[in-house]
Amino acid sequence: MKSRIYYFIVFLSIILLGILSRKISFIPLWIGDFLYAVMNYFLVRIFLPFKKAYLIAIISLLICYGIEFLQLYQAEWIIELRKTLFGRYVLGQGFLWSDIVAYTFGITFAFLVEKIVLNYISQKSE
């Protein structure tokens, strides 16, 4: 239960950073996509706290890629949903290969940070 709380705090922090990254004009747009992927990683981690990190990374990548490729689908109902705050933040506006790259780097970053932090914690507890 404690690990879920830590992951949830990280998740909320990443959301805040992601929103801030879109509000500050000099921050490149890809940073928001990078943070979106990191947030996604920790969201999956909240629900699967005891699974191996590589599995969390794969699931997170599949979710991010799935949402990005879903942007190619242009039915009227989903276009209207994308006009809402929820739709804009979760479903995005349009497909970009650069988003796929940002998601890949974001999830790789989250995976590596988690592995390094967990390794550090396990060494300290010995």
PDB file of C-alpha atoms in Angstrom, residues 6-110:
ATOM      1  CA  TYR A   6       4.490   7.007  -3.404  1.00  0.00           C
ATOM      2  CA  TYR A   7       3.591   6.235  -7.014  1.00  0.00           C
ATOM      3  CA  PHE A   8       0.420   8.321  -6.688  1.00  0.00           C
ATOM      4  CA  ILE A   9       2.383  11.302  -5.358  1.00  0.00           C
ATOM      5  CA  VAL A  10       4.815  11.010  -8.276  1.00  0.00           C
ATOM      6  CA  PHE A  11       1.846  10.668 -10.659  1.00  0.00           C
ATOM      7  CA  LEU A  12       0.221  13.883  -9.361  1.00  0.00           C
ATOM      8  CA  SER A  13       3.548  15.728  -9.472  1.00  0.00           C
ATOM      9  CA  ILE A  14       4.065  14.738 -13.104  1.00  0.00           C
ATOM     10  CA  ILE A  15       0.560  15.959 -13.989  1.00  0.00           C
ATOM     11  CA  LEU A  16       1.367  19.324 -12.416  1.00  0.00           C
ATOM     12  CA  LEU A  17       4.693  19.544 -14.269  1.00  0.00           C
ATOM     13  CA  GLY A  18       3.004  18.561 -17.531  1.00  0.00           C
ATOM     14  CA  ILE A  19       0.341  21.261 -17.205  1.00  0.00           C
ATOM     15  CA  LEU A  20       2.986  23.820 -16.300  1.00  0.00           C
ATOM     16  CA  SER A  21       5.081  22.787 -19.302  1.00  0.00           C
ATOM     17  CA  ARG A  22       2.163  23.698 -21.605  1.00  0.00           C
ATOM     18  CA  LYS A  23       1.661  27.085 -19.910  1.00  0.00           C
ATOM     19  CA  ILE A  24       5.291  28.266 -20.126  1.00  0.00           C
ATOM     20  CA  SER A  25       5.976  29.313 -23.690  1.00  0.00           C
ATOM     21  CA  PHE A  26       9.739  28.720 -23.828  1.00  0.00           C
ATOM     22  CA  ILE A  27       9.428  25.013 -22.861  1.00  0.00           C
ATOM     23  CA  PRO A  28       9.371  22.865 -26.032  1.00  0.00           C
ATOM     24  CA  LEU A  29       6.080  21.047 -26.700  1.00  0.00           C
ATOM     25  CA  TRP A  30       7.776  17.644 -26.709  1.00  0.00           C
ATOM     26  CA  ILE A  31       8.470  18.025 -22.971  1.00  0.00           C
ATOM     27  CA  GLY A  32       4.721  17.784 -22.346  1.00  0.00           C
ATOM     28  CA  ASP A  33       4.558  14.555 -24.377  1.00  0.00           C
ATOM     29  CA  PHE A  34       7.594  13.209 -22.548  1.00  0.00           C
ATOM     30  CA  LEU A  35       5.938  13.979 -19.189  1.00  0.00           C
ATOM     31  CA  TYR A  36       2.650  12.479 -20.413  1.00  0.00           C
ATOM     32  CA  ALA A  37       4.470   9.195 -20.975  1.00  0.00           C
ATOM     33  CA  VAL A  38       6.174   9.371 -17.559  1.00  0.00           C
ATOM     34  CA  MET A  39       2.766  10.055 -15.973  1.00  0.00           C
ATOM     35  CA  ASN A  40       1.304   7.102 -17.842  1.00  0.00           C
ATOM     36  CA  TYR A  41       4.098   4.851 -16.571  1.00  0.00           C
ATOM     37  CA  PHE A  42       3.376   5.767 -12.958  1.00  0.00           C
ATOM     38  CA  LEU A  43      -0.382   5.468 -13.454  1.00  0.00           C
ATOM     39  CA  VAL A  44       0.091   1.889 -14.631  1.00  0.00           C
ATOM     40  CA  ARG A  45       2.513   1.353 -11.743  1.00  0.00           C
ATOM     41  CA  ILE A  46      -0.194   2.456  -9.243  1.00  0.00           C
ATOM     42  CA  PHE A  47      -2.467  -0.337 -10.459  1.00  0.00           C
ATOM     43  CA  LEU A  48       0.298  -2.935 -10.823  1.00  0.00           C
ATOM     44  CA  PRO A  49       2.752  -2.104  -8.026  1.00  0.00           C
ATOM     45  CA  PHE A  50       4.297  -5.561  -7.774  1.00  0.00           C
ATOM     46  CA  LYS A  51       4.841  -6.295 -11.448  1.00  0.00           C
ATOM     47  CA  LYS A  52       8.306  -6.104 -12.967  1.00  0.00           C
ATOM     48  CA  ALA A  53       9.348  -2.692 -14.271  1.00  0.00           C
ATOM     49  CA  TYR A  54       9.916  -3.921 -17.833  1.00  0.00           C
ATOM     50  CA  LEU A  55       6.286  -5.146 -17.963  1.00  0.00           C
ATOM     51  CA  ILE A  56       5.060  -1.760 -16.716  1.00  0.00           C
ATOM     52  CA  ALA A  57       7.158  -0.092 -19.430  1.00  0.00           C
ATOM     53  CA  ILE A  58       5.690  -2.301 -22.161  1.00  0.00           C
ATOM     54  CA  ILE A  59       2.102  -1.762 -20.989  1.00  0.00           C
ATOM     55  CA  SER A  60       2.698   1.992 -20.742  1.00  0.00           C
ATOM     56  CA  LEU A  61       4.198   2.131 -24.226  1.00  0.00           C
ATOM     57  CA  LEU A  62       1.254   0.208 -25.650  1.00  0.00           C
ATOM     58  CA  ILE A  63      -1.194   2.616 -23.997  1.00  0.00           C
ATOM     59  CA  CYS A  64       0.666   5.707 -25.231  1.00  0.00           C
ATOM     60  CA  TYR A  65       1.096   4.329 -28.741  1.00  0.00           C
ATOM     61  CA  GLY A  66      -2.544   3.198 -28.793  1.00  0.00           C
ATOM     62  CA  ILE A  67      -3.800   6.649 -27.823  1.00  0.00           C
ATOM     63  CA  GLU A  68      -1.520   8.274 -30.396  1.00  0.00           C
ATOM     64  CA  PHE A  69      -2.638   5.970 -33.213  1.00  0.00           C
ATOM     65  CA  LEU A  70      -6.260   6.504 -32.110  1.00  0.00           C
ATOM     66  CA  GLN A  71      -5.776  10.118 -33.178  1.00  0.00           C
ATOM     67  CA  LEU A  72      -5.835   8.878 -36.768  1.00  0.00           C
ATOM     68  CA  TYR A  73      -9.480   7.908 -36.180  1.00  0.00           C
ATOM     69  CA  GLN A  74     -11.603  10.917 -37.090  1.00  0.00           C
ATOM     70  CA  ALA A  75     -15.239   9.999 -36.376  1.00  0.00           C
ATOM     71  CA  GLU A  76     -17.447  12.954 -35.460  1.00  0.00           C
ATOM     72  CA  TRP A  77     -18.069  11.780 -31.880  1.00  0.00           C
ATOM     73  CA  ILE A  78     -14.385  11.480 -31.052  1.00  0.00           C
ATOM     74  CA  ILE A  79     -13.601  14.816 -32.694  1.00  0.00           C
ATOM     75  CA  GLU A  80     -16.201  16.394 -30.377  1.00  0.00           C
ATOM     76  CA  LEU A  81     -14.707  14.556 -27.388  1.00  0.00           C
ATOM     77  CA  ARG A  82     -11.251  15.886 -28.292  1.00  0.00           C
ATOM     78  CA  LYS A  83     -12.651  19.438 -28.043  1.00  0.00           C
ATOM     79  CA  THR A  84     -13.218  18.955 -24.299  1.00  0.00           C
ATOM     80  CA  LEU A  85     -10.532  19.506 -21.669  1.00  0.00           C
ATOM     81  CA  PHE A  86     -10.467  15.761 -20.925  1.00  0.00           C
ATOM     82  CA  GLY A  87     -10.291  14.846 -24.606  1.00  0.00           C
ATOM     83  CA  ARG A  88      -7.558  17.350 -25.350  1.00  0.00           C
ATOM     84  CA  TYR A  89      -5.344  16.204 -22.454  1.00  0.00           C
ATOM     85  CA  VAL A  90      -5.991  12.462 -22.668  1.00  0.00           C
ATOM     86  CA  LEU A  91      -6.715  11.785 -26.330  1.00  0.00           C
ATOM     87  CA  GLY A  92      -4.672  14.565 -27.898  1.00  0.00           C
ATOM     88  CA  GLN A  93      -5.344  16.507 -31.076  1.00  0.00           C
ATOM     89  CA  GLY A  94      -3.524  14.834 -33.948  1.00  0.00           C
ATOM     90  CA  PHE A  95      -1.087  12.065 -34.742  1.00  0.00           C
ATOM     91  CA  LEU A  96       2.604  12.954 -34.740  1.00  0.00           C
ATOM     92  CA  TRP A  97       5.586  10.646 -35.064  1.00  0.00           C
ATOM     93  CA  SER A  98       7.483  13.015 -32.775  1.00  0.00           C
ATOM     94  CA  ASP A  99       4.977  12.155 -30.027  1.00  0.00           C
ATOM     95  CA  ILE A 100       5.823   8.462 -30.444  1.00  0.00           C
ATOM     96  CA  VAL A 101       9.503   9.342 -29.982  1.00  0.00           C
ATOM     97  CA  ALA A 102       8.743  11.502 -26.916  1.00  0.00           C
ATOM     98  CA  TYR A 103       6.639   8.697 -25.389  1.00  0.00           C
ATOM     99  CA  THR A 104       9.416   6.187 -25.978  1.00  0.00           C
ATOM    100  CA  PHE A 105      11.998   8.418 -24.305  1.00  0.00           C
ATOM    101  CA  GLY A 106       9.615   9.331 -21.454  1.00  0.00           C
ATOM    102  CA  ILE A 107       8.811   5.745 -20.567  1.00  0.00           C
ATOM    103  CA  THR A 108      12.456   4.705 -20.932  1.00  0.00           C
ATOM    104  CA  PHE A 109      13.383   7.555 -18.582  1.00  0.00           C
ATOM    105  CA  ALA A 110      10.723   6.530 -16.002  1.00  0.00           C
TER     106      ALA A 110
END
